[in-house]
mmCIF file with all atom_site columns, C-alpha atoms in Angstrom:
data_model
loop_
_atom_site.group_PDB
_atom_site.id
_atom_site.type_symbol
_atom_site.label_atom_id
_atom_site.label_alt_id
_atom_site.label_comp_id
_atom_site.label_asym_id
_atom_site.label_entity_id
_atom_site.label_seq_id
_atom_site.pdbx_PDB_ins_code
_atom_site.Cartn_x
_atom_site.Cartn_y
_atom_site.Cartn_z
_atom_site.occupancy
_atom_site.B_iso_or_equiv
_atom_site.pdbx_formal_charge
_atom_site.auth_seq_id
_atom_site.auth_comp_id
_atom_site.auth_asym_id
_atom_site.auth_atom_id
_atom_site.pdbx_PDB_model_num
ATOM 1   C CA . MET A 1 1   ? -32.590 81.066  -7.680 1.00 50.00 ? 1   MET A CA 1
ATOM 2   C CA . GLN A 1 2   ? -34.369 82.273  -4.516 1.00 48.00 ? 2   GLN A CA 1
ATOM 3   C CA . LEU A 1 3   ? -34.092 78.773  -3.058 1.00 44.00 ? 3   LEU A CA 1
ATOM 4   C CA . LEU A 1 4   ? -30.312 78.775  -3.729 1.00 45.00 ? 4   LEU A CA 1
ATOM 5   C CA . VAL A 1 5   ? -29.856 82.167  -2.054 1.00 44.00 ? 5   VAL A CA 1
ATOM 6   C CA . GLY A 1 6   ? -31.865 81.001  0.976  1.00 49.00 ? 6   GLY A CA 1
ATOM 7   C CA . ALA A 1 7   ? -29.831 77.843  1.264  1.00 48.00 ? 7   ALA A CA 1
ATOM 8   C CA . LEU A 1 8   ? -26.595 79.822  1.202  1.00 44.00 ? 8   LEU A CA 1
ATOM 9   C CA . SER A 1 9   ? -27.900 82.238  3.830  1.00 50.00 ? 9   SER A CA 1
ATOM 10  C CA . LEU A 1 10  ? -28.794 79.344  6.158  1.00 46.00 ? 10  LEU A CA 1
ATOM 11  C CA . CYS A 1 11  ? -25.350 77.864  5.691  1.00 47.00 ? 11  CYS A CA 1
ATOM 12  C CA . ALA A 1 12  ? -23.703 81.159  6.470  1.00 45.00 ? 12  ALA A CA 1
ATOM 13  C CA . ILE A 1 13  ? -25.756 81.557  9.678  1.00 43.00 ? 13  ILE A CA 1
ATOM 14  C CA . PHE A 1 14  ? -24.974 78.037  10.768 1.00 44.00 ? 14  PHE A CA 1
ATOM 15  C CA . PHE A 1 15  ? -21.255 78.629  10.168 1.00 42.00 ? 15  PHE A CA 1
ATOM 16  C CA . LEU A 1 16  ? -21.150 81.795  12.278 1.00 44.00 ? 16  LEU A CA 1
ATOM 17  C CA . GLN A 1 17  ? -23.048 80.158  15.151 1.00 47.00 ? 17  GLN A CA 1
ATOM 18  C CA . ALA A 1 18  ? -20.835 77.122  15.090 1.00 44.00 ? 18  ALA A CA 1
ATOM 19  C CA . CYS A 1 19  ? -17.637 79.145  15.171 1.00 47.00 ? 19  CYS A CA 1
ATOM 20  C CA . GLY A 1 20  ? -18.635 81.884  17.605 1.00 44.00 ? 20  GLY A CA 1
ATOM 21  C CA . ALA A 1 21  ? -16.278 84.556  18.784 1.00 45.00 ? 21  ALA A CA 1
ATOM 22  C CA . GLY A 1 22  ? -13.654 82.046  19.906 1.00 43.00 ? 22  GLY A CA 1
ATOM 23  C CA . THR A 1 23  ? -11.124 82.178  22.739 1.00 42.00 ? 23  THR A CA 1
ATOM 24  C CA . GLY A 1 24  ? -7.963  82.272  20.621 1.00 44.00 ? 24  GLY A CA 1
ATOM 25  C CA . LYS A 1 25  ? -6.770  79.111  22.437 1.00 46.00 ? 25  LYS A CA 1
ATOM 26  C CA . ASN A 1 26  ? -6.155  75.831  20.783 1.00 45.00 ? 26  ASN A CA 1
ATOM 27  C CA . LYS A 1 27  ? -8.000  73.284  22.908 1.00 51.00 ? 27  LYS A CA 1
ATOM 28  C CA . ASN A 1 28  ? -5.781  70.481  21.513 1.00 48.00 ? 28  ASN A CA 1
ATOM 29  C CA . ILE A 1 29  ? -2.771  72.039  23.272 1.00 44.00 ? 29  ILE A CA 1
ATOM 30  C CA . PRO A 1 30  ? -2.800  71.344  27.088 1.00 45.00 ? 30  PRO A CA 1
ATOM 31  C CA . ASP A 1 31  ? -1.708  73.894  29.711 1.00 54.00 ? 31  ASP A CA 1
ATOM 32  C CA . ASP A 1 32  ? 2.009   73.943  30.386 1.00 55.00 ? 32  ASP A CA 1
ATOM 33  C CA . PRO A 1 33  ? 2.403   72.219  33.756 1.00 61.00 ? 33  PRO A CA 1
ATOM 34  C CA . LEU A 1 34  ? 5.737   73.844  34.307 1.00 64.00 ? 34  LEU A CA 1
ATOM 35  C CA . ALA A 1 35  ? 4.092   77.264  34.477 1.00 69.00 ? 35  ALA A CA 1
ATOM 36  C CA . GLN A 1 36  ? 2.235   76.096  37.635 1.00 75.00 ? 36  GLN A CA 1
ATOM 37  C CA . LEU A 1 37  ? 5.508   75.037  39.326 1.00 82.00 ? 37  LEU A CA 1
ATOM 38  C CA . ILE A 1 38  ? 7.752   78.066  38.768 1.00 88.00 ? 38  ILE A CA 1
ATOM 39  C CA . PRO A 1 39  ? 7.831   80.622  41.664 1.00 92.00 ? 39  PRO A CA 1
ATOM 40  C CA . TYR A 1 40  ? 8.031   84.357  40.898 1.00 94.00 ? 40  TYR A CA 1
ATOM 41  C CA . TRP A 1 41  ? 10.035  87.184  42.399 1.00 94.00 ? 41  TRP A CA 1
ATOM 42  C CA . ALA A 1 42  ? 8.168   90.123  43.958 1.00 95.00 ? 42  ALA A CA 1
ATOM 43  C CA . GLU A 1 43  ? 10.820  92.231  45.656 1.00 96.00 ? 43  GLU A CA 1
ATOM 44  C CA . ILE A 1 44  ? 14.039  92.360  47.691 1.00 97.00 ? 44  ILE A CA 1
ATOM 45  C CA . ILE A 1 45  ? 13.872  94.663  50.754 1.00 97.00 ? 45  ILE A CA 1
ATOM 46  C CA . TYR A 1 46  ? 16.621  96.046  52.941 1.00 96.00 ? 46  TYR A CA 1
ATOM 47  C CA . THR A 1 47  ? 17.273  99.191  55.056 1.00 93.00 ? 47  THR A CA 1
ATOM 48  C CA . SER A 1 48  ? 19.522  101.991 53.828 1.00 91.00 ? 48  SER A CA 1
ATOM 49  C CA . ASN A 1 49  ? 20.205  105.075 55.896 1.00 85.00 ? 49  ASN A CA 1
ATOM 50  C CA . GLY A 1 50  ? 17.241  104.151 58.141 1.00 87.00 ? 50  GLY A CA 1
ATOM 51  C CA . VAL A 1 51  ? 14.736  103.961 55.287 1.00 90.00 ? 51  VAL A CA 1
ATOM 52  C CA . PRO A 1 52  ? 13.413  100.752 53.636 1.00 93.00 ? 52  PRO A CA 1
ATOM 53  C CA . ALA A 1 53  ? 14.730  100.263 50.156 1.00 95.00 ? 53  ALA A CA 1
ATOM 54  C CA . ILE A 1 54  ? 12.874  98.022  47.712 1.00 96.00 ? 54  ILE A CA 1
ATOM 55  C CA . LEU A 1 55  ? 14.258  96.360  44.589 1.00 95.00 ? 55  LEU A CA 1
ATOM 56  C CA . SER A 1 56  ? 11.822  95.019  41.973 1.00 94.00 ? 56  SER A CA 1
ATOM 57  C CA . PRO A 1 57  ? 12.492  92.587  39.170 1.00 93.00 ? 57  PRO A CA 1
ATOM 58  C CA . PRO A 1 58  ? 14.029  92.233  36.696 1.00 92.00 ? 58  PRO A CA 1
ATOM 59  C CA . PHE A 1 59  ? 17.201  92.382  38.742 1.00 91.00 ? 59  PHE A CA 1
ATOM 60  C CA . LEU A 1 60  ? 20.665  93.275  37.435 1.00 90.00 ? 60  LEU A CA 1
ATOM 61  C CA . THR A 1 61  ? 23.199  90.558  36.705 1.00 87.00 ? 61  THR A CA 1
ATOM 62  C CA . THR A 1 62  ? 24.933  91.650  39.885 1.00 91.00 ? 62  THR A CA 1
ATOM 63  C CA . GLN A 1 63  ? 22.635  93.573  42.205 1.00 93.00 ? 63  GLN A CA 1
ATOM 64  C CA . ASN A 1 64  ? 24.500  96.102  44.409 1.00 92.00 ? 64  ASN A CA 1
ATOM 65  C CA . ILE A 1 65  ? 23.083  96.711  47.858 1.00 92.00 ? 65  ILE A CA 1
ATOM 66  C CA . LEU A 1 66  ? 24.077  99.555  50.153 1.00 91.00 ? 66  LEU A CA 1
ATOM 67  C CA . ALA A 1 67  ? 22.494  98.553  53.452 1.00 92.00 ? 67  ALA A CA 1
ATOM 68  C CA . ASP A 1 68  ? 22.650  99.546  57.114 1.00 90.00 ? 68  ASP A CA 1
ATOM 69  C CA . MET A 1 69  ? 24.285  97.140  59.549 1.00 88.00 ? 69  MET A CA 1
ATOM 70  C CA . GLY A 1 70  ? 22.435  95.672  62.486 1.00 89.00 ? 70  GLY A CA 1
ATOM 71  C CA . THR A 1 71  ? 19.003  96.001  60.979 1.00 91.00 ? 71  THR A CA 1
ATOM 72  C CA . GLY A 1 72  ? 15.996  93.788  61.865 1.00 92.00 ? 72  GLY A CA 1
ATOM 73  C CA . SER A 1 73  ? 17.061  90.877  63.996 1.00 90.00 ? 73  SER A CA 1
ATOM 74  C CA . CYS A 1 74  ? 20.585  90.854  62.558 1.00 92.00 ? 74  CYS A CA 1
ATOM 75  C CA . SER A 1 75  ? 23.800  91.384  64.535 1.00 89.00 ? 75  SER A CA 1
ATOM 76  C CA . SER A 1 76  ? 25.785  94.646  64.300 1.00 84.00 ? 76  SER A CA 1
ATOM 77  C CA . ASN A 1 77  ? 28.146  93.192  61.631 1.00 87.00 ? 77  ASN A CA 1
ATOM 78  C CA . THR A 1 78  ? 25.418  91.951  59.245 1.00 92.00 ? 78  THR A CA 1
ATOM 79  C CA . MET A 1 79  ? 22.509  93.451  57.343 1.00 94.00 ? 79  MET A CA 1
ATOM 80  C CA . GLU A 1 80  ? 18.930  92.175  57.029 1.00 96.00 ? 80  GLU A CA 1
ATOM 81  C CA . ILE A 1 81  ? 17.793  91.349  53.488 1.00 97.00 ? 81  ILE A CA 1
ATOM 82  C CA . ILE A 1 82  ? 14.260  90.119  52.787 1.00 97.00 ? 82  ILE A CA 1
ATOM 83  C CA . PHE A 1 83  ? 13.283  88.138  49.653 1.00 97.00 ? 83  PHE A CA 1
ATOM 84  C CA . ARG A 1 84  ? 9.577   88.041  48.703 1.00 97.00 ? 84  ARG A CA 1
ATOM 85  C CA . GLY A 1 85  ? 7.664   86.317  45.913 1.00 96.00 ? 85  GLY A CA 1
ATOM 86  C CA . SER A 1 86  ? 4.725   84.080  45.002 1.00 95.00 ? 86  SER A CA 1
ATOM 87  C CA . TYR A 1 87  ? 4.187   80.475  44.198 1.00 95.00 ? 87  TYR A CA 1
ATOM 88  C CA . ASN A 1 88  ? 1.437   77.861  43.715 1.00 93.00 ? 88  ASN A CA 1
ATOM 89  C CA . PRO A 1 89  ? 1.042   75.824  46.979 1.00 93.00 ? 89  PRO A CA 1
ATOM 90  C CA . GLU A 1 90  ? -1.266  73.349  45.222 1.00 92.00 ? 90  GLU A CA 1
ATOM 91  C CA . ASN A 1 91  ? 1.668   72.132  43.024 1.00 91.00 ? 91  ASN A CA 1
ATOM 92  C CA . ILE A 1 92  ? 4.743   73.128  45.079 1.00 94.00 ? 92  ILE A CA 1
ATOM 93  C CA . SER A 1 93  ? 5.536   71.266  48.293 1.00 94.00 ? 93  SER A CA 1
ATOM 94  C CA . ASP A 1 94  ? 8.562   73.264  49.436 1.00 95.00 ? 94  ASP A CA 1
ATOM 95  C CA . LEU A 1 95  ? 10.806  76.236  48.693 1.00 96.00 ? 95  LEU A CA 1
ATOM 96  C CA . ILE A 1 96  ? 14.462  76.306  49.774 1.00 96.00 ? 96  ILE A CA 1
ATOM 97  C CA . LEU A 1 97  ? 16.849  79.290  49.704 1.00 97.00 ? 97  LEU A CA 1
ATOM 98  C CA . SER A 1 98  ? 20.531  78.613  49.308 1.00 96.00 ? 98  SER A CA 1
ATOM 99  C CA . GLY A 1 99  ? 23.527  80.953  49.290 1.00 96.00 ? 99  GLY A CA 1
ATOM 100 C CA . LEU A 1 100 ? 22.592  82.577  52.606 1.00 96.00 ? 100 LEU A CA 1
ATOM 101 C CA . THR A 1 101 ? 21.231  81.359  55.928 1.00 95.00 ? 101 THR A CA 1
ATOM 102 C CA . ALA A 1 102 ? 17.631  82.449  55.889 1.00 96.00 ? 102 ALA A CA 1
ATOM 103 C CA . THR A 1 103 ? 14.258  81.841  57.698 1.00 96.00 ? 103 THR A CA 1
ATOM 104 C CA . GLY A 1 104 ? 11.325  81.125  55.473 1.00 96.00 ? 104 GLY A CA 1
ATOM 105 C CA . ASP A 1 105 ? 7.694   82.164  56.007 1.00 96.00 ? 105 ASP A CA 1
ATOM 106 C CA . PHE A 1 106 ? 4.821   81.017  53.781 1.00 95.00 ? 106 PHE A CA 1
ATOM 107 C CA . SER A 1 107 ? 1.335   82.416  53.734 1.00 93.00 ? 107 SER A CA 1
ATOM 108 C CA . GLY A 1 108 ? -1.272  81.641  51.099 1.00 93.00 ? 108 GLY A CA 1
ATOM 109 C CA . ASN A 1 109 ? 0.604   81.826  47.754 1.00 94.00 ? 109 ASN A CA 1
ATOM 110 C CA . SER A 1 110 ? 3.299   84.178  49.036 1.00 96.00 ? 110 SER A CA 1
ATOM 111 C CA . PHE A 1 111 ? 6.748   83.387  50.447 1.00 97.00 ? 111 PHE A CA 1
ATOM 112 C CA . THR A 1 112 ? 9.226   85.441  52.448 1.00 97.00 ? 112 THR A CA 1
ATOM 113 C CA . PHE A 1 113 ? 12.814  84.621  53.261 1.00 98.00 ? 113 PHE A CA 1
ATOM 114 C CA . THR A 1 114 ? 14.707  86.746  55.795 1.00 97.00 ? 114 THR A CA 1
ATOM 115 C CA . ALA A 1 115 ? 18.506  86.581  55.869 1.00 97.00 ? 115 ALA A CA 1
ATOM 116 C CA . CYS A 1 116 ? 21.368  88.315  57.691 1.00 96.00 ? 116 CYS A CA 1
ATOM 117 C CA . MET A 1 117 ? 24.182  88.957  55.172 1.00 95.00 ? 117 MET A CA 1
ATOM 118 C CA . ALA A 1 118 ? 27.677  90.136  55.915 1.00 92.00 ? 118 ALA A CA 1
ATOM 119 C CA . PRO A 1 119 ? 29.269  92.644  53.568 1.00 91.00 ? 119 PRO A CA 1
ATOM 120 C CA . GLY A 1 120 ? 30.464  90.836  50.422 1.00 92.00 ? 120 GLY A CA 1
ATOM 121 C CA . SER A 1 121 ? 29.037  88.752  47.627 1.00 94.00 ? 121 SER A CA 1
ATOM 122 C CA . ALA A 1 122 ? 26.462  85.947  47.590 1.00 96.00 ? 122 ALA A CA 1
ATOM 123 C CA . ASN A 1 123 ? 24.684  83.962  44.874 1.00 96.00 ? 123 ASN A CA 1
ATOM 124 C CA . VAL A 1 124 ? 21.120  83.476  46.174 1.00 96.00 ? 124 VAL A CA 1
ATOM 125 C CA . THR A 1 125 ? 18.948  80.705  44.713 1.00 96.00 ? 125 THR A CA 1
ATOM 126 C CA . ILE A 1 126 ? 15.328  79.766  45.592 1.00 96.00 ? 126 ILE A CA 1
ATOM 127 C CA . THR A 1 127 ? 14.491  76.205  44.383 1.00 96.00 ? 127 THR A CA 1
ATOM 128 C CA . ALA A 1 128 ? 10.911  74.925  44.225 1.00 95.00 ? 128 ALA A CA 1
ATOM 129 C CA . TYR A 1 129 ? 10.079  71.251  44.775 1.00 95.00 ? 129 TYR A CA 1
ATOM 130 C CA . ASP A 1 130 ? 6.937   69.581  43.379 1.00 92.00 ? 130 ASP A CA 1
ATOM 131 C CA . LYS A 1 131 ? 4.611   67.248  45.272 1.00 92.00 ? 131 LYS A CA 1
ATOM 132 C CA . GLU A 1 132 ? 6.862   64.366  44.532 1.00 92.00 ? 132 GLU A CA 1
ATOM 133 C CA . GLY A 1 133 ? 9.875   66.131  46.067 1.00 92.00 ? 133 GLY A CA 1
ATOM 134 C CA . LYS A 1 134 ? 11.593  66.800  42.730 1.00 93.00 ? 134 LYS A CA 1
ATOM 135 C CA . ALA A 1 135 ? 13.344  70.054  42.145 1.00 93.00 ? 135 ALA A CA 1
ATOM 136 C CA . VAL A 1 136 ? 11.804  72.306  39.488 1.00 91.00 ? 136 VAL A CA 1
ATOM 137 C CA . ARG A 1 137 ? 14.347  72.938  36.719 1.00 86.00 ? 137 ARG A CA 1
ATOM 138 C CA . PHE A 1 138 ? 13.953  76.710  36.742 1.00 89.00 ? 138 PHE A CA 1
ATOM 139 C CA . PRO A 1 139 ? 14.967  78.100  40.176 1.00 92.00 ? 139 PRO A CA 1
ATOM 140 C CA . LEU A 1 140 ? 14.945  81.770  41.030 1.00 94.00 ? 140 LEU A CA 1
ATOM 141 C CA . ALA A 1 141 ? 18.471  83.277  41.213 1.00 95.00 ? 141 ALA A CA 1
ATOM 142 C CA . VAL A 1 142 ? 20.084  86.606  41.938 1.00 95.00 ? 142 VAL A CA 1
ATOM 143 C CA . SER A 1 143 ? 23.655  87.670  42.555 1.00 95.00 ? 143 SER A CA 1
ATOM 144 C CA . LEU A 1 144 ? 24.146  90.172  45.383 1.00 95.00 ? 144 LEU A CA 1
ATOM 145 C CA . ASN A 1 145 ? 27.046  92.480  46.151 1.00 93.00 ? 145 ASN A CA 1
ATOM 146 C CA . ALA A 1 146 ? 26.297  93.923  49.579 1.00 92.00 ? 146 ALA A CA 1
ATOM 147 C CA . MET A 1 147 ? 28.161  96.634  51.467 1.00 88.00 ? 147 MET A CA 1
ATOM 148 C CA . THR A 1 148 ? 27.366  99.116  54.203 1.00 81.00 ? 148 THR A CA 1
ATOM 149 C CA . SER A 1 149 ? 25.805  102.420 53.271 1.00 64.00 ? 149 SER A CA 1
ATOM 150 C CA . ILE A 1 150 ? 28.866  104.134 54.829 1.00 59.00 ? 150 ILE A CA 1
ATOM 151 C CA . ARG A 1 151 ? 31.413  104.099 52.049 1.00 52.00 ? 151 ARG A CA 1
ATOM 152 C CA . THR A 1 152 ? 35.121  103.792 52.605 1.00 54.00 ? 152 THR A CA 1
ATOM 153 C CA . MET A 1 153 ? 37.728  106.118 51.237 1.00 53.00 ? 153 MET A CA 1
ATOM 154 C CA . GLY A 1 154 ? 38.496  105.339 47.630 1.00 55.00 ? 154 GLY A CA 1
ATOM 155 C CA . PHE A 1 155 ? 35.051  103.805 46.834 1.00 52.00 ? 155 PHE A CA 1
ATOM 156 C CA . GLY A 1 156 ? 34.309  104.324 43.152 1.00 54.00 ? 156 GLY A CA 1
ATOM 157 C CA . HIS A 1 157 ? 37.968  104.428 42.092 1.00 57.00 ? 157 HIS A CA 1
ATOM 158 C CA . PRO A 1 158 ? 38.446  102.271 38.974 1.00 58.00 ? 158 PRO A CA 1
ATOM 159 C CA . ARG A 1 159 ? 40.988  100.121 40.900 1.00 57.00 ? 159 ARG A CA 1
ATOM 160 C CA . TYR A 1 160 ? 39.117  100.012 44.221 1.00 52.00 ? 160 TYR A CA 1
ATOM 161 C CA . PRO A 1 161 ? 39.872  98.387  46.647 1.00 53.00 ? 161 PRO A CA 1
ATOM 162 C CA . THR A 1 162 ? 43.404  98.089  45.223 1.00 57.00 ? 162 THR A CA 1
ATOM 163 C CA . THR A 1 163 ? 43.926  101.766 44.323 1.00 56.00 ? 163 THR A CA 1
ATOM 164 C CA . GLY A 1 164 ? 47.748  101.661 44.277 1.00 56.00 ? 164 GLY A CA 1
ATOM 165 C CA . PHE A 1 165 ? 48.399  102.967 47.765 1.00 50.00 ? 165 PHE A CA 1
ATOM 166 C CA . ILE A 1 166 ? 50.891  101.448 50.220 1.00 49.00 ? 166 ILE A CA 1
ATOM 167 C CA . LEU A 1 167 ? 49.614  101.334 53.788 1.00 46.00 ? 167 LEU A CA 1
ATOM 168 C CA . GLY A 1 168 ? 51.717  101.258 56.924 1.00 48.00 ? 168 GLY A CA 1
ATOM 169 C CA . SER A 1 169 ? 51.091  101.860 60.634 1.00 46.00 ? 169 SER A CA 1
ATOM 170 C CA . ALA A 1 170 ? 52.968  103.266 63.579 1.00 48.00 ? 170 ALA A CA 1
ATOM 171 C CA . ALA A 1 171 ? 52.063  103.300 67.259 1.00 50.00 ? 171 ALA A CA 1
ATOM 172 C CA . GLY A 1 172 ? 53.369  105.357 70.080 1.00 50.00 ? 172 GLY A CA 1
ATOM 173 C CA . LYS A 1 173 ? 52.530  107.620 73.001 1.00 52.00 ? 173 LYS A CA 1
ATOM 174 C CA . GLN A 1 174 ? 52.633  111.351 73.393 1.00 49.00 ? 174 GLN A CA 1
ATOM 175 C CA . SER A 1 175 ? 52.219  113.245 76.620 1.00 47.00 ? 175 SER A CA 1
ATOM 176 C CA . GLY A 1 176 ? 52.114  116.785 77.863 1.00 50.00 ? 176 GLY A CA 1
ATOM 177 C CA . SER A 1 177 ? 52.284  118.418 81.202 1.00 53.00 ? 177 SER A CA 1
ATOM 178 C CA . HIS A 1 178 ? 48.617  117.887 81.974 1.00 52.00 ? 178 HIS A CA 1
ATOM 179 C CA . ILE A 1 179 ? 47.404  115.368 79.401 1.00 49.00 ? 179 ILE A CA 1
ATOM 180 C CA . HIS A 1 180 ? 48.573  112.265 77.683 1.00 48.00 ? 180 HIS A CA 1
ATOM 181 C CA . MET A 1 181 ? 47.293  110.257 74.725 1.00 48.00 ? 181 MET A CA 1
ATOM 182 C CA . ASP A 1 182 ? 47.282  106.514 74.611 1.00 51.00 ? 182 ASP A CA 1
ATOM 183 C CA . SER A 1 183 ? 47.402  104.174 71.585 1.00 51.00 ? 183 SER A CA 1
ATOM 184 C CA . PHE A 1 184 ? 48.047  106.825 68.996 1.00 51.00 ? 184 PHE A CA 1
ATOM 185 C CA . ALA A 1 185 ? 48.441  105.409 65.521 1.00 57.00 ? 185 ALA A CA 1
ATOM 186 C CA . ALA A 1 186 ? 48.896  106.837 62.030 1.00 59.00 ? 186 ALA A CA 1
ATOM 187 C CA . LYS A 1 187 ? 48.591  105.098 58.701 1.00 63.00 ? 187 LYS A CA 1
ATOM 188 C CA . PRO A 1 188 ? 50.469  106.813 55.873 1.00 68.00 ? 188 PRO A CA 1
ATOM 189 C CA . ALA A 1 189 ? 49.199  106.289 52.281 1.00 67.00 ? 189 ALA A CA 1
ATOM 190 C CA . VAL A 1 190 ? 51.977  106.823 49.675 1.00 69.00 ? 190 VAL A CA 1
ATOM 191 C CA . SER A 1 191 ? 50.888  107.609 46.197 1.00 66.00 ? 191 SER A CA 1
ATOM 192 C CA . THR A 1 192 ? 52.340  105.284 43.568 1.00 62.00 ? 192 THR A CA 1
ATOM 193 C CA . GLY A 1 193 ? 51.394  107.628 40.707 1.00 60.00 ? 193 GLY A CA 1
ATOM 194 C CA . ASN A 1 194 ? 52.827  110.914 41.934 1.00 59.00 ? 194 ASN A CA 1
ATOM 195 C CA . THR A 1 195 ? 56.060  110.624 43.956 1.00 62.00 ? 195 THR A CA 1
ATOM 196 C CA . GLY A 1 196 ? 56.437  112.806 47.033 1.00 66.00 ? 196 GLY A CA 1
ATOM 197 C CA . TYR A 1 197 ? 52.731  112.700 47.976 1.00 68.00 ? 197 TYR A CA 1
ATOM 198 C CA . THR A 1 198 ? 51.625  111.026 51.169 1.00 68.00 ? 198 THR A CA 1
ATOM 199 C CA . MET A 1 199 ? 48.548  111.086 53.289 1.00 65.00 ? 199 MET A CA 1
ATOM 200 C CA . GLU A 1 200 ? 48.277  110.155 57.033 1.00 63.00 ? 200 GLU A CA 1
ATOM 201 C CA . ILE A 1 201 ? 45.303  109.351 59.163 1.00 59.00 ? 201 ILE A CA 1
ATOM 202 C CA . GLY A 1 202 ? 45.686  109.329 62.906 1.00 58.00 ? 202 GLY A CA 1
ATOM 203 C CA . PHE A 1 203 ? 43.539  107.622 65.566 1.00 54.00 ? 203 PHE A CA 1
ATOM 204 C CA . VAL A 1 204 ? 43.413  108.391 69.248 1.00 49.00 ? 204 VAL A CA 1
ATOM 205 C CA . ASN A 1 205 ? 41.634  105.966 71.502 1.00 51.00 ? 205 ASN A CA 1
ATOM 206 C CA . SER A 1 206 ? 41.544  108.108 74.643 1.00 52.00 ? 206 SER A CA 1
ATOM 207 C CA . VAL A 1 207 ? 42.799  111.357 76.057 1.00 52.00 ? 207 VAL A CA 1
ATOM 208 C CA . HIS A 1 208 ? 43.342  111.494 79.829 1.00 53.00 ? 208 HIS A CA 1
ATOM 209 C CA . GLN A 1 209 ? 43.855  114.461 82.089 1.00 53.00 ? 209 GLN A CA 1
ATOM 210 C CA . THR A 1 210 ? 46.770  113.674 84.444 1.00 53.00 ? 210 THR A CA 1
ATOM 211 C CA . SER A 1 211 ? 46.083  116.456 86.928 1.00 53.00 ? 211 SER A CA 1
ATOM 212 C CA . PRO A 1 212 ? 43.413  119.072 87.635 1.00 51.00 ? 212 PRO A CA 1
#
C-alpha cells in the first residue's frame, strides 16, 4: 500500500513539473501577421481659438472640427490639421494619406501627417504597404467636417445652412455735407415662417471726410 501511495505521489509531482504555470498561449497557433502590419491612430491635432485641440480615438463617425484659419504653415483660408499614429517599420514599407494633401514625417515607429484643409468635408484614409508593396487590407479612416471656430449666423439651426430665409442685396451711396460713404450694401433676410418680419445687415467699406 505504501509503495502504491509513493508511486502516485511521484506521478503527481512529475505532472506538475511537466505542466508548469503555463503562458495561456497555444504554441500550435502562430502569431497573426496582420497585427504587425496594421498602423494605429494616436491623435488628431488642430488649433481652436489659439489653443491646441487634441482628438483621441475612437473617433466619431463624422468628426466635427472647429479650427482657426491660417494656422501652422497654412494659408489664411485653410486650417492646419495634424494626424499622428504608430506603425511597425520592420514590416511596413510606406504609409500614404489620401483625401487631403499632406506632408508625411516618419520617426522610429511613429508617423505624422500635416495637412492644410479648407472648410468643408473630407474622408481621410491612411493606407499601409508591406515590404512587397502590397496595400494592407485594413487602412485607417476618419471622416472630417471642418469649419472655422467663428460660427456664422444660423449655425445650429435644424435646417442650417438652408434655414428658410431669402437673401437679397442692394448697393448705393449716401453723402452728407462733410462725409460720404462708399459701397454701402444691405442684405435683407425675409422670414418664411412669420410674414412681415425682416432683418437687414449693412456693410460700409469706408467713410471719408470731404472737408475739414
